[in-house]
CSV table of C-alpha atoms and ligand atoms in Angstrom, one decimal:
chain,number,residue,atom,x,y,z
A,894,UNK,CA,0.0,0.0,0.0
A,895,UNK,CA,3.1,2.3,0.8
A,896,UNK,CA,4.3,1.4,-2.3
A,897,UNK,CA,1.7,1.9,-4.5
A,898,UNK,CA,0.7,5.5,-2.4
A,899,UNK,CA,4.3,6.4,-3.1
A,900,UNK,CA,4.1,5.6,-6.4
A,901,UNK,CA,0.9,7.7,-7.2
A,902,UNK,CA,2.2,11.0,-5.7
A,903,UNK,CA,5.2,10.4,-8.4
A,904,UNK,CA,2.7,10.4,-11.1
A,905,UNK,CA,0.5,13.0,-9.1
A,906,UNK,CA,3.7,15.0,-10.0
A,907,UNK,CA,3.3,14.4,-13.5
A,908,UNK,CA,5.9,11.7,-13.6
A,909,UNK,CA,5.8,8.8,-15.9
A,910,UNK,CA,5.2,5.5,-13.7
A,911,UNK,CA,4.1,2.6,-14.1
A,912,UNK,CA,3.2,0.9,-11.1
A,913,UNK,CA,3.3,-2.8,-10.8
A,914,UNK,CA,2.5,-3.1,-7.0
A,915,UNK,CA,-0.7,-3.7,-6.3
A,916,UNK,CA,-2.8,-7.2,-6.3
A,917,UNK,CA,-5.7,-6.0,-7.4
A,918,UNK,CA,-7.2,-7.3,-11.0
A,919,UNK,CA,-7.9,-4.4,-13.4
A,920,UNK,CA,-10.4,-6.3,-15.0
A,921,UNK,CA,-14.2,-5.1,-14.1
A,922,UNK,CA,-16.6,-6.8,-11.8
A,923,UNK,CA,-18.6,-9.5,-14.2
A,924,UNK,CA,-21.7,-7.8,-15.2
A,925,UNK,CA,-24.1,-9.8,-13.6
A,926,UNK,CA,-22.7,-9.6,-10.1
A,927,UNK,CA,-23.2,-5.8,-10.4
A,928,UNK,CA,-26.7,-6.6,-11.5
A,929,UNK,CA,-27.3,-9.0,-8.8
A,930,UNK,CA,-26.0,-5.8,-6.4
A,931,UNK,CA,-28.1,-3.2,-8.0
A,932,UNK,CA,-31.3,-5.3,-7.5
A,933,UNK,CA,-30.5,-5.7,-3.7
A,934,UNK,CA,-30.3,-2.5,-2.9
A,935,UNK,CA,-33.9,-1.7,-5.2
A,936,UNK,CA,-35.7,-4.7,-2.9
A,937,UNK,CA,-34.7,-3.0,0.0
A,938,UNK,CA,-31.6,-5.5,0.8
A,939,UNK,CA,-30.3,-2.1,3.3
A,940,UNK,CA,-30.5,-3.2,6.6
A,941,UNK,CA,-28.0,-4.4,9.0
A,942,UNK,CA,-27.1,-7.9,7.6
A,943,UNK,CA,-26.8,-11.3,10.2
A,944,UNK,CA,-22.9,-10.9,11.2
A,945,UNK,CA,-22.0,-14.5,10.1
A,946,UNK,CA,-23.5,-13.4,6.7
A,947,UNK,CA,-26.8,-14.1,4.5
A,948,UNK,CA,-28.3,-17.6,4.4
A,949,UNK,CA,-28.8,-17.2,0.7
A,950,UNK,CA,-24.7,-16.6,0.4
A,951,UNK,CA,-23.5,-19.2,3.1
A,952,UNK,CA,-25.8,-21.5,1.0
A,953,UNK,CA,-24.0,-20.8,-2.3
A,954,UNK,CA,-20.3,-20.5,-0.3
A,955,UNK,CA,-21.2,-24.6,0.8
A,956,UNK,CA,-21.8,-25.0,-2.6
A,957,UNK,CA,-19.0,-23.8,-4.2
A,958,UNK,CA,-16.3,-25.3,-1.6
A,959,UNK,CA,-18.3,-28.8,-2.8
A,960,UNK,CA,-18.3,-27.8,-6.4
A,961,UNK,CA,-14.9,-26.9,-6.1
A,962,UNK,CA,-12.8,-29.0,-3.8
A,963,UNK,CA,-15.4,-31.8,-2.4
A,964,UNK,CA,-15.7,-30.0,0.8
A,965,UNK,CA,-18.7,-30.4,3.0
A,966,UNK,CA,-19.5,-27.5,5.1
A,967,UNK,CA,-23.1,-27.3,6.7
A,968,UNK,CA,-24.1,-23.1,6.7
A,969,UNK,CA,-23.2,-22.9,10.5
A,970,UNK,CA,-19.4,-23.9,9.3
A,971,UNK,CA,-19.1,-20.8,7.1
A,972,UNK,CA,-18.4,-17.5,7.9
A,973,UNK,CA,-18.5,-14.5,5.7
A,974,UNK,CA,-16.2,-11.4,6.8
A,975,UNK,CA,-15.6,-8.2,5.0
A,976,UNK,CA,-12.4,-9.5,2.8
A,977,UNK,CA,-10.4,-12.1,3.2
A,978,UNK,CA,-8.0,-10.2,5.2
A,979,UNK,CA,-11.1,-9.6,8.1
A,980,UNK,CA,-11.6,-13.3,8.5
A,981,UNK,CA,-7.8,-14.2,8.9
A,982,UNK,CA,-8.2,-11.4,11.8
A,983,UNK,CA,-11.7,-12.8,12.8
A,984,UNK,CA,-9.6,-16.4,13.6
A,985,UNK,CA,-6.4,-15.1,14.9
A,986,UNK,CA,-7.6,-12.6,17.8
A,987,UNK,CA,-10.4,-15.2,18.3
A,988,UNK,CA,-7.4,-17.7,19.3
A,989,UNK,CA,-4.5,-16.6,20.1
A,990,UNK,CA,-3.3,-15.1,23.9
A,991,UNK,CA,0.2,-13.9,24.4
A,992,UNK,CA,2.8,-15.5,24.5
A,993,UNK,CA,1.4,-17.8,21.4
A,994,UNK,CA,3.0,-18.8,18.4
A,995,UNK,CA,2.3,-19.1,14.9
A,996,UNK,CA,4.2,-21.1,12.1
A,997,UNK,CA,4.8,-18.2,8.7
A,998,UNK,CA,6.7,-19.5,5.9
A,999,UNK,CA,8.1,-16.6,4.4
A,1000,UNK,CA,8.0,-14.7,2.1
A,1001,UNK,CA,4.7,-14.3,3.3
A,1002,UNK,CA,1.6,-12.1,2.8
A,1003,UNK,CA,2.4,-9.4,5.8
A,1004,UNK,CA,-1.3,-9.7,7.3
A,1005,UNK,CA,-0.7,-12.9,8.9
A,1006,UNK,CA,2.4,-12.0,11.4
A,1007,UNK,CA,1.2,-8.4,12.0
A,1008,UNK,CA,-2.4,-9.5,13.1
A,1009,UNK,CA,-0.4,-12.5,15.3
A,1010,UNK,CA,1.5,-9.8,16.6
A,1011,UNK,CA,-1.5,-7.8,17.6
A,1012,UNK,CA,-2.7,-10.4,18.8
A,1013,UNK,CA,0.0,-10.7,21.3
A,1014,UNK,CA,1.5,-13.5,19.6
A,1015,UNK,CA,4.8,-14.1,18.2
A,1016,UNK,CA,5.1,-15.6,14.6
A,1017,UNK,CA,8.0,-18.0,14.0
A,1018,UNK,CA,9.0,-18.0,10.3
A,1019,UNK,CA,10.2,-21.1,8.3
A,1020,UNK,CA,12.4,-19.9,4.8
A,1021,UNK,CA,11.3,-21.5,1.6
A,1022,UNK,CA,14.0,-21.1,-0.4
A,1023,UNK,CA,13.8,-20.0,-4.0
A,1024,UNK,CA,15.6,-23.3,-5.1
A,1025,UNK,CA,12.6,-25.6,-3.2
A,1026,UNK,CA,10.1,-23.9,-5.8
A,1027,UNK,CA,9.5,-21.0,-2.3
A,1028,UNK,CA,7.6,-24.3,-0.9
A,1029,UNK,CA,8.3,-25.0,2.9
A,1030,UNK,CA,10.1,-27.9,4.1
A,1031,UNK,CA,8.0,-30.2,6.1
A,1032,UNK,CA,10.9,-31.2,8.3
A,1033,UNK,CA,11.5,-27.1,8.8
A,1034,UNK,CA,7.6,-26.9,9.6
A,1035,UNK,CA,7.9,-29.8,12.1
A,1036,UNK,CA,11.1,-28.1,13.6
A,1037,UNK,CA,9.3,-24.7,14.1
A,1038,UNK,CA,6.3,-26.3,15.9
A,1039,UNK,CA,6.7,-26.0,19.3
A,1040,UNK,CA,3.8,-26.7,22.1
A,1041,UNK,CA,3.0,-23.1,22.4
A,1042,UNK,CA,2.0,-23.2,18.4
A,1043,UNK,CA,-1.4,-22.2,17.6
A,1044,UNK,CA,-1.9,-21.8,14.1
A,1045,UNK,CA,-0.1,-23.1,10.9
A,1046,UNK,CA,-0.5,-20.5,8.0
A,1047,UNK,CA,-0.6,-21.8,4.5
A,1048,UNK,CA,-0.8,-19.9,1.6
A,1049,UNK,CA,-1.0,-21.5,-2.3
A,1050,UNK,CA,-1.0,-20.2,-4.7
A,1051,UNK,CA,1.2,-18.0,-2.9
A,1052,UNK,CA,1.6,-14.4,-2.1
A,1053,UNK,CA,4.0,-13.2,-3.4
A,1054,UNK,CA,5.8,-15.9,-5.3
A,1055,UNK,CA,2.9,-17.8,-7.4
A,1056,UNK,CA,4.1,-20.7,-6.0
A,1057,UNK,CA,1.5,-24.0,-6.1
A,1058,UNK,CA,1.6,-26.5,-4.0
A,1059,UNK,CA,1.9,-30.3,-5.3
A,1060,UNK,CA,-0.5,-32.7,-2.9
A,1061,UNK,CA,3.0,-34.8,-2.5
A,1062,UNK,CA,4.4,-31.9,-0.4
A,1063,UNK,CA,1.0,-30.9,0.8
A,1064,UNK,CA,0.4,-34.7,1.8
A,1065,UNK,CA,4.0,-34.4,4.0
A,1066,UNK,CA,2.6,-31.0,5.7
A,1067,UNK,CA,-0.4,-32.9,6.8
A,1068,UNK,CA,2.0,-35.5,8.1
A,1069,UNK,CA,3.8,-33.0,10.5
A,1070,UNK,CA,0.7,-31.4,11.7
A,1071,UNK,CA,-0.8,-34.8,12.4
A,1072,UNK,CA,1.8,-35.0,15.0
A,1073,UNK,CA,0.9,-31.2,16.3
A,1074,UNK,CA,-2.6,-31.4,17.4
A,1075,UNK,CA,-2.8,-28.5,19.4
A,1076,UNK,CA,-1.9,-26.6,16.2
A,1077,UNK,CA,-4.8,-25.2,13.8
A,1078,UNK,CA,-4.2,-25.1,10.1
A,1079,UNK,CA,-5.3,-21.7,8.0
A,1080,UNK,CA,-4.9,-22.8,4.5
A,1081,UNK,CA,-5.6,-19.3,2.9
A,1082,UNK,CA,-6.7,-20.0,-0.6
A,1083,UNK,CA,-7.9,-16.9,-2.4
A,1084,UNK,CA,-5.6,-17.6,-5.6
A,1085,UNK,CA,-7.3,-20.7,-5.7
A,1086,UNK,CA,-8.4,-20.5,-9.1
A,1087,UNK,CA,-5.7,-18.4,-10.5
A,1088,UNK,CA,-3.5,-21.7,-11.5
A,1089,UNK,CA,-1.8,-20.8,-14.7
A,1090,UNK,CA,-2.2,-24.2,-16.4
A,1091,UNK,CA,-6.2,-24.1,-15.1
A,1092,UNK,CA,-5.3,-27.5,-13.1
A,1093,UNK,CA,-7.9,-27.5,-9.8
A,1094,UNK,CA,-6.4,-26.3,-6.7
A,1095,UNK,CA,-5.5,-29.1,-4.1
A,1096,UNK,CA,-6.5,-27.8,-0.4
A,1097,UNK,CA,-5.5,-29.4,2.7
A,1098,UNK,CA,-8.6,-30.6,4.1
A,1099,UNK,CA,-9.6,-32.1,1.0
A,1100,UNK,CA,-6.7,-34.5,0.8
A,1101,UNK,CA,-6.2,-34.5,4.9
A,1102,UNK,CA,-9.8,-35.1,5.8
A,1103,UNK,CA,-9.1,-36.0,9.3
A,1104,UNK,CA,-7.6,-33.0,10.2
A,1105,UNK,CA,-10.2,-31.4,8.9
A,1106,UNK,CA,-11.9,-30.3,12.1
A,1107,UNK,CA,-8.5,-28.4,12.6
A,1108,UNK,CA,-8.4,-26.4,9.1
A,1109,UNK,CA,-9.9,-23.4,8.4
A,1110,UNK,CA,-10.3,-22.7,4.6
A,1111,UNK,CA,-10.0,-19.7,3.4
A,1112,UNK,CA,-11.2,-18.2,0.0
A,1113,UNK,CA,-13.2,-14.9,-1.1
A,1114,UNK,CA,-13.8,-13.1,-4.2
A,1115,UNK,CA,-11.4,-10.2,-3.9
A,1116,UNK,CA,-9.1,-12.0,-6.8
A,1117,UNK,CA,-10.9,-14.5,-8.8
A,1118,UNK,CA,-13.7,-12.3,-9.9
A,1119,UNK,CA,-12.0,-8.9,-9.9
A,1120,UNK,CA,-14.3,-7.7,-6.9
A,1121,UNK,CA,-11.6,-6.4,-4.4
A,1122,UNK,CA,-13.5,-3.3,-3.3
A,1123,UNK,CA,-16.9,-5.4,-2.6
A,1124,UNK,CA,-15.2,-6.7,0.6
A,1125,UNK,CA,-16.4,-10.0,0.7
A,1126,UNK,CA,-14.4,-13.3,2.2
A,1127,UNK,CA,-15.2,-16.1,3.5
A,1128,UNK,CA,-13.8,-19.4,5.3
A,1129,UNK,CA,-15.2,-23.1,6.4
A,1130,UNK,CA,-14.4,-24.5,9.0
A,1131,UNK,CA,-14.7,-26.0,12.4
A,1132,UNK,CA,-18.3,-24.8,14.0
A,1133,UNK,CA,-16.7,-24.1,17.4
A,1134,UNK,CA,-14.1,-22.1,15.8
A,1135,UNK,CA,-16.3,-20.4,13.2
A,1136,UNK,CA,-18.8,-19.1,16.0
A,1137,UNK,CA,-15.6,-17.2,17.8
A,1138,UNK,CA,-14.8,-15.7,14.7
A,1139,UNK,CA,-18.1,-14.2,14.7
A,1140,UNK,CA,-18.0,-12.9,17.6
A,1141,UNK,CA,-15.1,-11.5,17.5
A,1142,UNK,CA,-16.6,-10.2,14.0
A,1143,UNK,CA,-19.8,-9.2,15.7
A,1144,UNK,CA,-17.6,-6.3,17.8
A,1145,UNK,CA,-15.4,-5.1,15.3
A,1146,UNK,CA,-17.3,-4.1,12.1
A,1147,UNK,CA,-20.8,-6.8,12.8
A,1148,UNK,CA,-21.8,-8.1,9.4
A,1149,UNK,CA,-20.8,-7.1,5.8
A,1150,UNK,CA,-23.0,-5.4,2.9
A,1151,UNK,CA,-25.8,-6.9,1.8
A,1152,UNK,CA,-25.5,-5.2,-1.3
A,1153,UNK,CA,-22.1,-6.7,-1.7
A,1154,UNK,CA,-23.4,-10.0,-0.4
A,1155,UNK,CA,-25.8,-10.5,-3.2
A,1156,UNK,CA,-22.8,-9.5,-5.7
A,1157,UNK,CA,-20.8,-12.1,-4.1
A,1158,UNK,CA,-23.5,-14.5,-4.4
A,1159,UNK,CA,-24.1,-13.9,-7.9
A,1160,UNK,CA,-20.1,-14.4,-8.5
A,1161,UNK,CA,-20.0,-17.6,-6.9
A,1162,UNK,CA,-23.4,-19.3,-8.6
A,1163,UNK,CA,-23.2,-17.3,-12.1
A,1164,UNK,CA,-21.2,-18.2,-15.0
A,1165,UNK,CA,-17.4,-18.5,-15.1
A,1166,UNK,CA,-16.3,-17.8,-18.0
A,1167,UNK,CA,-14.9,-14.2,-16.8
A,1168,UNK,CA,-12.7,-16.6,-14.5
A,1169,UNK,CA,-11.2,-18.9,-17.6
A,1170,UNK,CA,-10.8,-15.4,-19.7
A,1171,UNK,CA,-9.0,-13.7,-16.6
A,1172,UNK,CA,-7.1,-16.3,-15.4
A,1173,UNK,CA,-5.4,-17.4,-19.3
A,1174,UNK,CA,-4.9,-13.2,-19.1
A,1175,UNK,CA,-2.8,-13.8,-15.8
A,1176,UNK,CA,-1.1,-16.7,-17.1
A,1177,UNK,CA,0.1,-15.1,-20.1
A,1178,UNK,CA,1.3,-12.4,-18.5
A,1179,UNK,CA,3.3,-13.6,-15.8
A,1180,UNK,CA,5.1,-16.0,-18.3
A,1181,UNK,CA,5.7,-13.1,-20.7
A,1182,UNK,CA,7.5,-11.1,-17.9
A,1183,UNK,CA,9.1,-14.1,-16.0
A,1184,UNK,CA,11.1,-14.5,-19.3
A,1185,UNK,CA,12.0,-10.8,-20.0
A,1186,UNK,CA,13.0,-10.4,-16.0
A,1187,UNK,CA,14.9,-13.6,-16.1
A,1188,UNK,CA,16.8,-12.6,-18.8
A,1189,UNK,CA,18.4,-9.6,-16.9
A,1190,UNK,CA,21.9,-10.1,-15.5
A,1191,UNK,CA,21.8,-10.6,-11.8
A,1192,UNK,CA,18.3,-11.4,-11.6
A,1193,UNK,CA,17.2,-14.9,-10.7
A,1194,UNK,CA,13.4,-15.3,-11.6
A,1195,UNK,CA,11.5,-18.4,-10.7
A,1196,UNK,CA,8.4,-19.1,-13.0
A,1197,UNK,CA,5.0,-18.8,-10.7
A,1198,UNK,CA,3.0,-22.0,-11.1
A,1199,UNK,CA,-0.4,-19.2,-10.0
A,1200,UNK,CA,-1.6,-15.9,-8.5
A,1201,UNK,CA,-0.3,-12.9,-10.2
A,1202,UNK,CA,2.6,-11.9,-9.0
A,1203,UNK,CA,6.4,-13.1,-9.7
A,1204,UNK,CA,9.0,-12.8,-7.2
A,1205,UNK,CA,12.5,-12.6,-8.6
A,1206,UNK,CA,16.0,-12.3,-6.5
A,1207,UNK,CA,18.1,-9.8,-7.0
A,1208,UNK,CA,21.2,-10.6,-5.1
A,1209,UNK,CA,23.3,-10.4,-8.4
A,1210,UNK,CA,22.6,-6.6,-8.3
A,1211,UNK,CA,23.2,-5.7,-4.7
A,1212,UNK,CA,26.7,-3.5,-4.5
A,1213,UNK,CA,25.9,-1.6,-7.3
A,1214,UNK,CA,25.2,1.8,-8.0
A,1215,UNK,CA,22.4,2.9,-10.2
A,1216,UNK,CA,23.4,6.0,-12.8
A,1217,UNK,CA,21.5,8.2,-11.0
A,1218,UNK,CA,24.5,7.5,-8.4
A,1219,UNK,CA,22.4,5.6,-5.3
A,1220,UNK,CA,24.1,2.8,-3.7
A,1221,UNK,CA,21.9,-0.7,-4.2
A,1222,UNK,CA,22.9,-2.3,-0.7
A,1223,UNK,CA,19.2,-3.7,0.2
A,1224,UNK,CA,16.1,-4.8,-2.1
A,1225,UNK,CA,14.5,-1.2,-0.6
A,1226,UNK,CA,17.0,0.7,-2.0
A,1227,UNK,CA,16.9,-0.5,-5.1
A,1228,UNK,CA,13.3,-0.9,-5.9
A,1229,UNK,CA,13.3,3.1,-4.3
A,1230,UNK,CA,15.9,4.2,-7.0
A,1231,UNK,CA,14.0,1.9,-9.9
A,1232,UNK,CA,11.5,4.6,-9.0
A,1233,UNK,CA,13.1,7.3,-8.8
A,1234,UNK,CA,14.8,7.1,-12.0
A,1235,UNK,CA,12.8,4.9,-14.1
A,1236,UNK,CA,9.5,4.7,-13.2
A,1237,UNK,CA,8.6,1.7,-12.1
A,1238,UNK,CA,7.2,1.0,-8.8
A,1239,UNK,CA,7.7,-2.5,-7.3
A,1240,UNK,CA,7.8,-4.1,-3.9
A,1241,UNK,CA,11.0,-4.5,-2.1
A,1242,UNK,CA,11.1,-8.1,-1.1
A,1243,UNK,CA,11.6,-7.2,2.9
A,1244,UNK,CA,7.6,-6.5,2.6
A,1245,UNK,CA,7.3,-10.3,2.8
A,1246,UNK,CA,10.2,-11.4,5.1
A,1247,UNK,CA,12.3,-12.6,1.9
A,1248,UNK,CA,15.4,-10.7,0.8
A,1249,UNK,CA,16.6,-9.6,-1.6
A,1250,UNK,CA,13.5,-9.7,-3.8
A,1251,UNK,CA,11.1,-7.9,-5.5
A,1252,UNK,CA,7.4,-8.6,-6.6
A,1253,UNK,CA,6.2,-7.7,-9.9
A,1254,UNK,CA,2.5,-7.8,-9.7
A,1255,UNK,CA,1.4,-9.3,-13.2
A,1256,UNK,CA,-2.4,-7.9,-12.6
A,1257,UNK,CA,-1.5,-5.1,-15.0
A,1258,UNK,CA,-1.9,-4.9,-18.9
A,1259,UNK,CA,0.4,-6.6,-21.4
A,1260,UNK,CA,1.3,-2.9,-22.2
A,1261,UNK,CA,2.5,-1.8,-18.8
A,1262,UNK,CA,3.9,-5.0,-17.6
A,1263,UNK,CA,6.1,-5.2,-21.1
A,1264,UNK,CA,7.0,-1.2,-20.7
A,1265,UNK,CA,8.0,-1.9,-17.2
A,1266,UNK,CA,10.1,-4.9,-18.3
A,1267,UNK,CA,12.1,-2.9,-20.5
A,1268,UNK,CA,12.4,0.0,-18.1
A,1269,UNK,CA,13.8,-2.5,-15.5
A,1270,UNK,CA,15.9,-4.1,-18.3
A,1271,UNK,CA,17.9,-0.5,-19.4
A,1272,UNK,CA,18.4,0.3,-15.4
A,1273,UNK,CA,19.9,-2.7,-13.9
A,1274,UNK,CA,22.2,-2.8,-17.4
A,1275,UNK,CA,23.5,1.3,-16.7
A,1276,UNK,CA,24.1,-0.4,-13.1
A,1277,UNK,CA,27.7,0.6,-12.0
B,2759,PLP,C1,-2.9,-14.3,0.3
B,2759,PLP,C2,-3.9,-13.3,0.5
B,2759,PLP,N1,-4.9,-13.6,1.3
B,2759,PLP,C3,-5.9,-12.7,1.6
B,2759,PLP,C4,-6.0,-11.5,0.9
B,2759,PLP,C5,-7.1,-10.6,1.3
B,2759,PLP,O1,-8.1,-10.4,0.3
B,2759,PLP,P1,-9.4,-9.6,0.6
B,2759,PLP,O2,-9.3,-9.0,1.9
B,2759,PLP,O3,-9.4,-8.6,-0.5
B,2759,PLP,O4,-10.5,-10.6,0.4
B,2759,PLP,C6,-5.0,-11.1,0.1
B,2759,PLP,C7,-5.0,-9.8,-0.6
B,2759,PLP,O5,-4.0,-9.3,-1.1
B,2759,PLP,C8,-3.9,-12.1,-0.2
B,2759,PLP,O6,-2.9,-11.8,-1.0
């Protein structure tokens, strides 16, 4: 969000930049989900909504965790929260007391350690390396685990790498946690359909059903149907868990929009076909800027299996000076003077725990993305 503020005022300025930093789709709402939220608010669908969320949109979240990963969650197992980002909130301050711990891989998405933190808990982070594909080590999971562990986050496809889980790997993570069970499991899985090669997602408590009554699911529709500002997420889970969630919930903002519920619903139970033509978009160009970046001297660019976002190392650049004579000792520094002097705005990897890194958000046009590319190009080759 810093980034992308800092970015703006630049072109506020008048300056030429082209800002790859948000994850946000710039692809419009599908039509008939703001039909489906125009007719709400004309039936009178303006009054404070149940805090759990609408029966009608519990109903259709049931169904899509069966249509899409053969879950079976009964309404009272579902909560809907105003973004995704609410309900990892809702479940973390519902759970955690000081002195807690929970189990990051990094990089991460920074929601989950900040809220622990607020929480009065202490995150423990386990590196996934670039060379392991940025997946976590089940042995470095088990040796992070500790009796004070409350929650396992994870996170495919990931934020900020793209990486995708295989259900090998995911089968081992279940393993560990098997042998953890004071430990919850948040499998966070809003990029769920963003899989480059359109292969289902494989979730944990689909191929670990019994630990299922210690995973909460998480999914929304933020990213898959380009409706970030409708703040609607939602999760199944555990009844007992899913009830303090709500309460916690309940006292913070209480329920979300109906207007944006009945959006939402429409989303979830209307065609798809906006998906398939958004997520090939994605896919195309992630792949198209994985290659140009990777072909940049000192840059080390694993291809993203999903999401949008790519999340290349630039250790071969660090030591340098750029022309515009700033020294490149951190991933900060240089993604500040990329700025600076040539207009692109990225994330310095330190965001998500991981340095030296940047992420590239890919939810841009083929223009910008292939304009950035080039911009990036011409500055790390005038590098001193
Ligand atoms: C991994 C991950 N989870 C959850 C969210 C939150 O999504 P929202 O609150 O828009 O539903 C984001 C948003 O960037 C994300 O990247």
């Amino acid at each position: 969000m810093a980034a992308t503020a800092r970015a703006r005022a630049l072109a506020d300025q008048g300056r030429d930049i082209i800002s790859l930093t948000l994850g946000e789709p710039e692809f419009p709402t599908p039509p008939h989900a703001l039909e489906a939220a125009h007719s709400a608010a004309l039936r009178g669908d303006t009054k404070y909504p149940a805090v759990a969320g609408t029966p009608a949109l519990k109903a259709a979240i049931c169904r899509k965790f069966w249509r899409d990963s053969k879950l079976v969650f009964a309404p009272e197992q579902v909560l809907v929260g105003n973004g995704a980002r609410q309900i990892i909130f809702d479940a973390l301050i519902a759970t955690l007391d000081e002195g807690d711990e929970v189990v990051v891989p990094t990089p991460y998405w920074n929601a989950y350690p900040l809220i622990a933190r607020m929480a009065g808990a202490r995150p423990i982070f386990v590196d996934c390396a670039e060379s392991d594909g940025f997946l976590p080590h089940p042995e470095a999971i088990a040796q992070a685990v500790s009796p004070r562990t409350k929650w396992l986050v994870l996170n495919f496809p990931n934020n900020p790498t793209g990486a995708v889980c295989p259900a090998r790997h995911l089968q081992a993570i279940a393993d560990v946690m098997r042998r953890a069970p004071q430990c919850w499991i948040m499998s966070d899985d809003m990029y769920e359909h963003l899989i480059h090669d359109g292969t289902p997602n494989v979730t944990l408590a689909a191929i670990a059903p019994d630990l299922a009554e210690r995973v909460l699911t998480i999914s929304g529709v933020s990213k898959t149907y380009a409706m970030t500002g409708w703040r609607v997420g939602f999760a199944g889970g555990p009844p007992g868990l899913i009830q303090a969630m709500a309460k916690v919930q309940g006292q913070s903002t209480g329920g979300v929009s109906p207007i944006a519920q009945a959006a939402a619903l429409a989303a979830l139970d209307g065609s798809q076909n906006d998906v398939q033509h958004m997520r090939a978009a994605y896919a195309a160009r992630t792949r198209l800027a994985a290659s140009l970046l990777g072909q940049i001297e000192g840059v080390t660019c694993h291809m993203p299996q999903g999401a949008f976002y790519i999340y290349p190392g630039i250790a071969g650049l660090l030591g340098r000076v750029s022309a515009g004579g700033r020294p490149l000792e951190t991933d900060q520094a240089f993604s500040d003077a990329l700025l600076e002097e040539a207009g692109v705005a990225l994330v310095h990897g330190a965001a998500f725990g991981k340095s030296p890194h940047v992420r590239v958000s890919t939810a841009a046009s083929d223009a910008s993305i292939e304009a950035a590319c080039v911009r990036i190009a011409r500055f790390c080759d005038q590098l001193r």
